[in-house]
């Protein structure tokens, strides 16, 4: 019998819970950096109590000088498994700041040296589908053709499909093509990772994610997508001349199409996400006076298992740092 693999995601969820509990205090207060900073501090503290030797490959903050766990930062006790780490203490800082749904805290890990480093790339075009449709789509195919194939793979009509799209000016043509095909659309102002997770979560009404979003967020999401057997097709899509030139100077091929297997080159992936502001995906932090309730999902890549956790936190027994 094959030896059981420890589910590192059950340790990682302590990290996302800590970040959610700390940042949830800032819900709707209009202070993006303060909420993000609280999550960063709590996540760093929780991470450094874990028995692992981690290195941040995907951190957040470079785009807007927000608080961050910086690329290259070492996390964990420095003992145990050596892992690459992808983090977003608050995925959807604007969602949190303005009290909008689907802000989440996320962490993904993979064995050291197996996680794609996007360098100076901030944006990528993405197509995310659940396991049943992973072999039928092509990122370069017309939108309608992909939607027809996805619908057939899922046993649905095209007008049954729900497509997650970020509500950005760059997606005007994409939205028009989806509507022409007859599919339904969920437009979200932010929440790139959440959208990818919805597309592969068997409980979600979202069937596919399309459009251009963050490159770091694509790598984070790939940890979860690979874990559940879904697929992401992606291509770097710089949104400015400066970004494009930086990518080319780094020797990165803008034409390359990435998948889960190039973004995370191992099946030993682990992923955890905890809801902060609530919404259709994961319920938000509920403070109870002497504690709080959080809702999370954890994914173990080796087995493909998804667990949904409701955790009751009791301040009389343990009060996380900063709360």
Short mmCIF file of C-alpha atoms in Angstrom, two decimals:
data_model
loop_
_atom_site.label_atom_id
_atom_site.label_comp_id
_atom_site.label_asym_id
_atom_site.label_seq_id
_atom_site.Cartn_x
_atom_site.Cartn_y
_atom_site.Cartn_z
CA UNK A 1 0.00 0.00 0.00
CA UNK A 2 1.26 3.49 -0.87
CA UNK A 3 2.16 5.57 2.16
CA UNK A 4 -0.31 8.30 3.01
CA UNK A 5 0.75 11.83 2.08
CA UNK A 6 0.44 14.47 4.78
CA UNK A 7 -2.14 17.05 3.78
CA UNK A 8 -0.13 20.25 4.05
CA UNK A 9 -3.24 22.20 3.06
CA UNK A 10 -4.66 21.55 6.54
CA UNK A 11 -1.69 23.48 7.90
CA UNK A 12 -1.95 26.17 5.24
CA UNK A 13 -5.59 26.85 6.15
CA UNK A 14 -4.38 28.09 9.54
CA UNK A 15 -2.46 30.73 7.60
CA UNK A 16 -5.42 31.87 5.48
CA UNK A 17 -7.71 31.83 8.51
CA UNK A 18 -5.30 34.10 10.40
CA UNK A 19 -5.15 36.53 7.47
CA UNK A 20 -8.94 36.53 7.08
CA UNK A 21 -9.55 37.07 10.80
CA UNK A 22 -7.16 40.03 10.88
CA UNK A 23 -8.27 41.71 7.64
CA UNK A 24 -11.97 41.11 8.17
CA UNK A 25 -11.93 43.89 10.79
CA UNK A 26 -11.40 46.34 7.91
CA UNK A 27 -14.48 45.32 5.91
CA UNK A 28 -16.06 48.34 4.23
CA UNK A 29 -13.87 50.91 5.99
CA UNK A 30 -12.39 52.18 2.72
CA UNK A 31 -8.80 51.55 3.77
CA UNK A 32 -7.32 49.08 1.31
CA UNK A 33 -3.73 49.10 2.51
CA UNK A 34 -4.66 48.84 6.18
CA UNK A 35 -6.76 45.74 5.55
CA UNK A 36 -4.08 44.21 3.37
CA UNK A 37 -1.38 45.07 5.90
CA UNK A 38 -3.28 43.37 8.71
CA UNK A 39 -3.57 40.24 6.58
CA UNK A 40 0.12 40.29 5.63
CA UNK A 41 1.26 40.55 9.25
CA UNK A 42 -1.08 37.79 10.41
CA UNK A 43 -0.15 35.52 7.51
CA UNK A 44 3.59 35.97 8.05
CA UNK A 45 3.25 35.21 11.78
CA UNK A 46 1.14 32.10 11.15
CA UNK A 47 3.42 30.86 8.36
CA UNK A 48 6.51 31.09 10.52
CA UNK A 49 4.97 28.67 12.99
CA UNK A 50 4.66 25.94 10.34
CA UNK A 51 7.10 23.06 9.98
CA UNK A 52 8.30 23.83 6.46
CA UNK A 53 10.96 25.74 4.57
CA UNK A 54 9.18 28.00 2.14
CA UNK A 55 10.23 30.62 -0.39
CA UNK A 56 7.76 33.14 -1.83
CA UNK A 57 7.66 32.85 -5.62
CA UNK A 58 4.37 34.69 -6.04
CA UNK A 59 3.86 37.64 -3.70
CA UNK A 60 1.62 40.68 -3.99
CA UNK A 61 2.24 44.40 -3.77
CA UNK A 62 4.54 45.36 -6.63
CA UNK A 63 1.75 46.88 -8.70
CA UNK A 64 0.54 49.42 -6.16
CA UNK A 65 3.04 49.63 -3.29
CA UNK A 66 0.65 47.74 -1.03
CA UNK A 67 1.88 45.81 2.01
CA UNK A 68 3.26 42.50 0.86
CA UNK A 69 4.96 39.20 1.44
CA UNK A 70 7.80 39.91 -0.94
CA UNK A 71 9.13 37.64 -3.67
CA UNK A 72 12.06 35.64 -2.36
CA UNK A 73 11.01 35.95 1.29
CA UNK A 74 11.65 32.85 3.39
CA UNK A 75 8.67 31.50 5.34
CA UNK A 76 8.22 28.72 7.87
CA UNK A 77 10.45 27.32 10.59
CA UNK A 78 13.21 26.50 8.08
CA UNK A 79 12.76 22.78 8.66
CA UNK A 80 10.63 20.18 6.94
CA UNK A 81 9.54 20.14 3.29
CA UNK A 82 11.09 22.72 0.97
CA UNK A 83 8.34 24.44 -0.98
CA UNK A 84 7.63 27.27 -3.38
CA UNK A 85 4.90 29.51 -2.02
CA UNK A 86 2.24 31.57 -3.80
CA UNK A 87 0.31 33.95 -1.57
CA UNK A 88 -2.32 36.64 -1.70
CA UNK A 89 -3.21 37.69 1.85
CA UNK A 90 -6.26 39.59 0.53
CA UNK A 91 -7.31 38.66 -2.98
CA UNK A 92 -9.65 41.52 -3.76
CA UNK A 93 -8.38 44.39 -1.60
CA UNK A 94 -10.93 46.76 -3.15
CA UNK A 95 -13.67 44.24 -2.43
CA UNK A 96 -12.66 44.24 1.23
CA UNK A 97 -12.22 48.02 1.43
CA UNK A 98 -15.66 48.73 -0.01
CA UNK A 99 -17.54 45.84 1.62
CA UNK A 100 -18.13 43.92 -1.60
CA UNK A 101 -18.41 40.11 -1.81
CA UNK A 102 -15.79 37.46 -2.58
CA UNK A 103 -12.63 38.90 -1.00
CA UNK A 104 -10.61 35.86 0.07
CA UNK A 105 -7.21 34.96 1.50
CA UNK A 106 -5.27 32.35 -0.50
CA UNK A 107 -2.09 30.28 -0.29
CA UNK A 108 -0.68 27.62 -2.60
CA UNK A 109 2.49 25.56 -2.32
CA UNK A 110 4.44 23.18 -4.54
CA UNK A 111 7.83 21.46 -4.16
CA UNK A 112 10.78 23.86 -4.38
CA UNK A 113 11.69 24.72 -7.97
CA UNK A 114 8.39 23.65 -9.55
CA UNK A 115 6.36 26.88 -9.52
CA UNK A 116 6.41 29.24 -12.52
CA UNK A 117 8.03 32.60 -11.82
CA UNK A 118 6.37 35.25 -14.05
CA UNK A 119 9.11 37.82 -13.52
CA UNK A 120 7.93 41.32 -14.54
CA UNK A 121 4.61 40.13 -15.99
CA UNK A 122 1.51 41.51 -14.29
CA UNK A 123 -1.25 40.36 -16.65
CA UNK A 124 -2.19 37.22 -18.55
CA UNK A 125 -5.07 36.08 -20.72
CA UNK A 126 -6.83 33.10 -19.12
CA UNK A 127 -9.32 30.37 -19.94
CA UNK A 128 -10.23 28.21 -16.93
CA UNK A 129 -12.46 25.16 -17.18
CA UNK A 130 -13.51 22.25 -14.93
CA UNK A 131 -12.17 18.69 -15.39
CA UNK A 132 -14.91 17.58 -17.81
CA UNK A 133 -13.97 20.30 -20.32
CA UNK A 134 -10.18 20.36 -19.93
CA UNK A 135 -9.48 18.55 -23.22
CA UNK A 136 -11.96 20.33 -25.50
CA UNK A 137 -10.96 24.02 -25.43
CA UNK A 138 -8.33 26.13 -27.15
CA UNK A 139 -7.36 29.61 -25.95
CA UNK A 140 -7.04 30.74 -29.59
CA UNK A 141 -10.41 29.35 -30.69
CA UNK A 142 -13.38 31.69 -31.17
CA UNK A 143 -15.35 32.33 -27.97
CA UNK A 144 -18.52 30.76 -29.35
CA UNK A 145 -16.68 27.60 -30.43
CA UNK A 146 -15.18 27.15 -26.97
CA UNK A 147 -18.52 27.71 -25.27
CA UNK A 148 -20.24 25.15 -27.51
CA UNK A 149 -17.58 22.56 -26.70
CA UNK A 150 -17.67 23.33 -22.98
CA UNK A 151 -21.45 23.03 -22.91
CA UNK A 152 -21.32 19.67 -24.67
CA UNK A 153 -18.64 18.37 -22.29
CA UNK A 154 -20.73 19.42 -19.29
CA UNK A 155 -23.96 18.04 -20.72
CA UNK A 156 -25.57 21.47 -20.93
CA UNK A 157 -26.93 23.87 -23.51
CA UNK A 158 -24.82 26.96 -24.19
CA UNK A 159 -27.50 29.17 -22.67
CA UNK A 160 -27.14 27.18 -19.42
CA UNK A 161 -23.48 28.15 -19.06
CA UNK A 162 -22.29 30.85 -16.64
CA UNK A 163 -19.06 32.63 -17.58
CA UNK A 164 -17.02 34.58 -15.01
CA UNK A 165 -15.54 37.78 -16.49
CA UNK A 166 -13.81 40.71 -14.80
CA UNK A 167 -15.80 43.88 -15.43
CA UNK A 168 -13.04 45.85 -17.15
CA UNK A 169 -13.03 48.01 -20.32
CA UNK A 170 -10.60 45.57 -21.95
CA UNK A 171 -13.32 42.93 -21.92
CA UNK A 172 -16.03 44.79 -23.86
CA UNK A 173 -15.56 42.67 -26.99
CA UNK A 174 -15.29 39.45 -24.98
CA UNK A 175 -18.57 40.20 -23.18
CA UNK A 176 -20.28 40.92 -26.51
CA UNK A 177 -19.07 37.62 -27.98
CA UNK A 178 -20.23 35.64 -24.95
CA UNK A 179 -23.66 37.26 -25.19
CA UNK A 180 -23.83 36.56 -28.93
CA UNK A 181 -23.10 32.91 -28.20
CA UNK A 182 -26.04 32.87 -25.78
CA UNK A 183 -24.19 32.10 -22.55
CA UNK A 184 -24.86 33.85 -19.26
CA UNK A 185 -22.28 36.09 -17.58
CA UNK A 186 -21.22 36.99 -14.07
CA UNK A 187 -19.36 40.31 -14.12
CA UNK A 188 -17.08 40.96 -11.15
CA UNK A 189 -15.10 44.14 -10.48
CA UNK A 190 -12.24 42.16 -8.87
CA UNK A 191 -11.47 38.66 -7.64
CA UNK A 192 -9.31 36.95 -10.24
CA UNK A 193 -8.40 33.91 -8.12
CA UNK A 194 -11.94 33.54 -6.83
CA UNK A 195 -13.22 33.45 -10.41
CA UNK A 196 -10.82 30.66 -11.36
CA UNK A 197 -11.79 28.71 -8.24
CA UNK A 198 -15.48 29.10 -9.02
CA UNK A 199 -14.91 27.68 -12.49
CA UNK A 200 -13.50 24.41 -11.09
CA UNK A 201 -15.46 24.17 -7.82
CA UNK A 202 -18.17 21.50 -8.24
CA UNK A 203 -20.48 23.46 -5.93
CA UNK A 204 -20.30 26.68 -7.94
CA UNK A 205 -22.75 27.84 -10.60
CA UNK A 206 -19.82 29.23 -12.66
CA UNK A 207 -18.77 26.94 -15.53
CA UNK A 208 -15.83 28.80 -17.08
CA UNK A 209 -13.65 31.84 -16.54
CA UNK A 210 -12.50 33.96 -19.47
CA UNK A 211 -10.47 37.13 -19.91
CA UNK A 212 -7.30 38.89 -18.86
CA UNK A 213 -6.36 39.11 -15.20
CA UNK A 214 -3.30 39.07 -12.98
CA UNK A 215 -0.34 36.84 -13.80
CA UNK A 216 0.54 36.18 -10.12
CA UNK A 217 -3.11 35.34 -9.50
CA UNK A 218 -2.97 32.87 -12.39
CA UNK A 219 -0.12 30.96 -10.77
CA UNK A 220 -1.87 30.94 -7.39
CA UNK A 221 -5.06 29.66 -8.98
CA UNK A 222 -3.13 27.00 -10.90
CA UNK A 223 -2.29 25.30 -7.58
CA UNK A 224 -5.99 24.79 -6.94
CA UNK A 225 -6.93 24.06 -10.55
CA UNK A 226 -4.29 21.35 -10.81
CA UNK A 227 -5.35 19.90 -7.49
CA UNK A 228 -8.93 19.31 -8.63
CA UNK A 229 -8.02 18.19 -12.17
CA UNK A 230 -9.24 21.26 -14.04
CA UNK A 231 -7.32 23.23 -16.62
CA UNK A 232 -6.08 26.76 -17.21
CA UNK A 233 -4.81 27.93 -20.57
CA UNK A 234 -2.95 31.22 -20.28
CA UNK A 235 -0.75 33.59 -22.24
CA UNK A 236 1.03 36.67 -20.94
CA UNK A 237 -0.92 39.75 -21.96
CA UNK A 238 0.94 42.97 -21.01
CA UNK A 239 -1.31 45.97 -20.58
CA UNK A 240 1.35 48.65 -21.09
CA UNK A 241 4.43 49.28 -23.20
CA UNK A 242 6.61 49.29 -20.07
CA UNK A 243 5.35 45.88 -18.98
CA UNK A 244 5.83 44.42 -22.46
CA UNK A 245 9.40 45.71 -22.76
CA UNK A 246 10.27 44.39 -19.30
CA UNK A 247 8.97 40.94 -20.22
CA UNK A 248 10.91 40.88 -23.49
CA UNK A 249 14.09 42.09 -21.76
CA UNK A 250 13.71 39.22 -19.29
CA UNK A 251 13.78 36.79 -22.24
CA UNK A 252 10.22 35.59 -21.73
CA UNK A 253 8.27 34.43 -24.79
CA UNK A 254 4.98 36.30 -25.04
CA UNK A 255 3.62 33.69 -27.45
CA UNK A 256 3.96 30.73 -25.08
CA UNK A 257 0.70 29.13 -23.94
CA UNK A 258 0.79 28.00 -20.33
CA UNK A 259 -1.23 25.24 -18.68
CA UNK A 260 -1.46 23.89 -15.14
CA UNK A 261 1.50 21.64 -15.93
CA UNK A 262 3.78 24.55 -16.87
CA UNK A 263 2.57 26.88 -14.11
CA UNK A 264 3.02 24.17 -11.46
CA UNK A 265 5.32 21.32 -12.47
CA UNK A 266 4.34 18.85 -9.74
CA UNK A 267 1.27 17.00 -8.53
CA UNK A 268 2.32 17.64 -4.92
CA UNK A 269 0.38 20.89 -4.73
CA UNK A 270 -1.57 22.16 -1.77
CA UNK A 271 -4.00 25.05 -1.63
CA UNK A 272 -6.09 26.83 0.99
CA UNK A 273 -8.54 29.73 0.77
CA UNK A 274 -10.60 31.44 3.48
CA UNK A 275 -13.47 33.85 2.88
CA UNK A 276 -13.13 37.39 4.17
CA UNK A 277 -16.05 39.47 2.90
CA UNK A 278 -18.46 36.65 2.12
CA UNK A 279 -20.44 36.13 -1.07
CA UNK A 280 -21.37 33.38 -3.47
CA UNK A 281 -18.10 31.50 -3.14
CA UNK A 282 -16.98 31.36 0.52
CA UNK A 283 -18.83 32.90 3.44
CA UNK A 284 -17.08 35.79 5.15
CA UNK A 285 -15.70 36.17 8.66
CA UNK A 286 -18.42 36.33 11.29
CA UNK A 287 -17.26 37.85 14.59
CA UNK A 288 -19.16 36.57 17.63
CA UNK A 289 -17.85 38.79 20.42
CA UNK A 290 -15.68 36.15 22.08
CA UNK A 291 -14.46 34.66 18.82
CA UNK A 292 -15.28 34.24 15.15
CA UNK A 293 -16.43 31.76 12.51
CA UNK A 294 -14.56 31.26 9.23
CA UNK A 295 -15.25 29.25 6.09
CA UNK A 296 -12.47 27.77 3.98
CA UNK A 297 -11.66 25.31 1.23
CA UNK A 298 -8.52 23.16 1.16
CA UNK A 299 -7.21 21.14 -1.78
CA UNK A 300 -4.71 18.30 -1.76
CA UNK A 301 -3.23 17.81 -5.20
CA UNK A 302 -1.99 14.24 -4.74
CA UNK A 303 -5.49 12.88 -4.08
CA UNK A 304 -7.59 15.60 -5.70
CA UNK A 305 -9.61 15.98 -2.50
CA UNK A 306 -11.49 19.19 -1.74
CA UNK A 307 -12.54 19.91 1.83
CA UNK A 308 -14.85 22.70 2.93
CA UNK A 309 -14.19 23.75 6.51
CA UNK A 310 -16.24 25.75 8.98
CA UNK A 311 -13.98 26.77 11.89
CA UNK A 312 -15.13 28.22 15.20
CA UNK A 313 -12.43 30.35 16.85
CA UNK A 314 -12.60 30.94 20.61
CA UNK A 315 -10.69 33.97 21.91
CA UNK A 316 -10.77 32.55 25.45
CA UNK A 317 -8.58 29.67 24.30
CA UNK A 318 -6.53 31.31 21.57
CA UNK A 319 -6.53 34.83 20.19
CA UNK A 320 -4.42 35.26 17.03
CA UNK A 321 -1.73 37.90 16.89
CA UNK A 322 -3.18 41.33 16.13
CA UNK A 323 -6.80 40.59 17.09
#
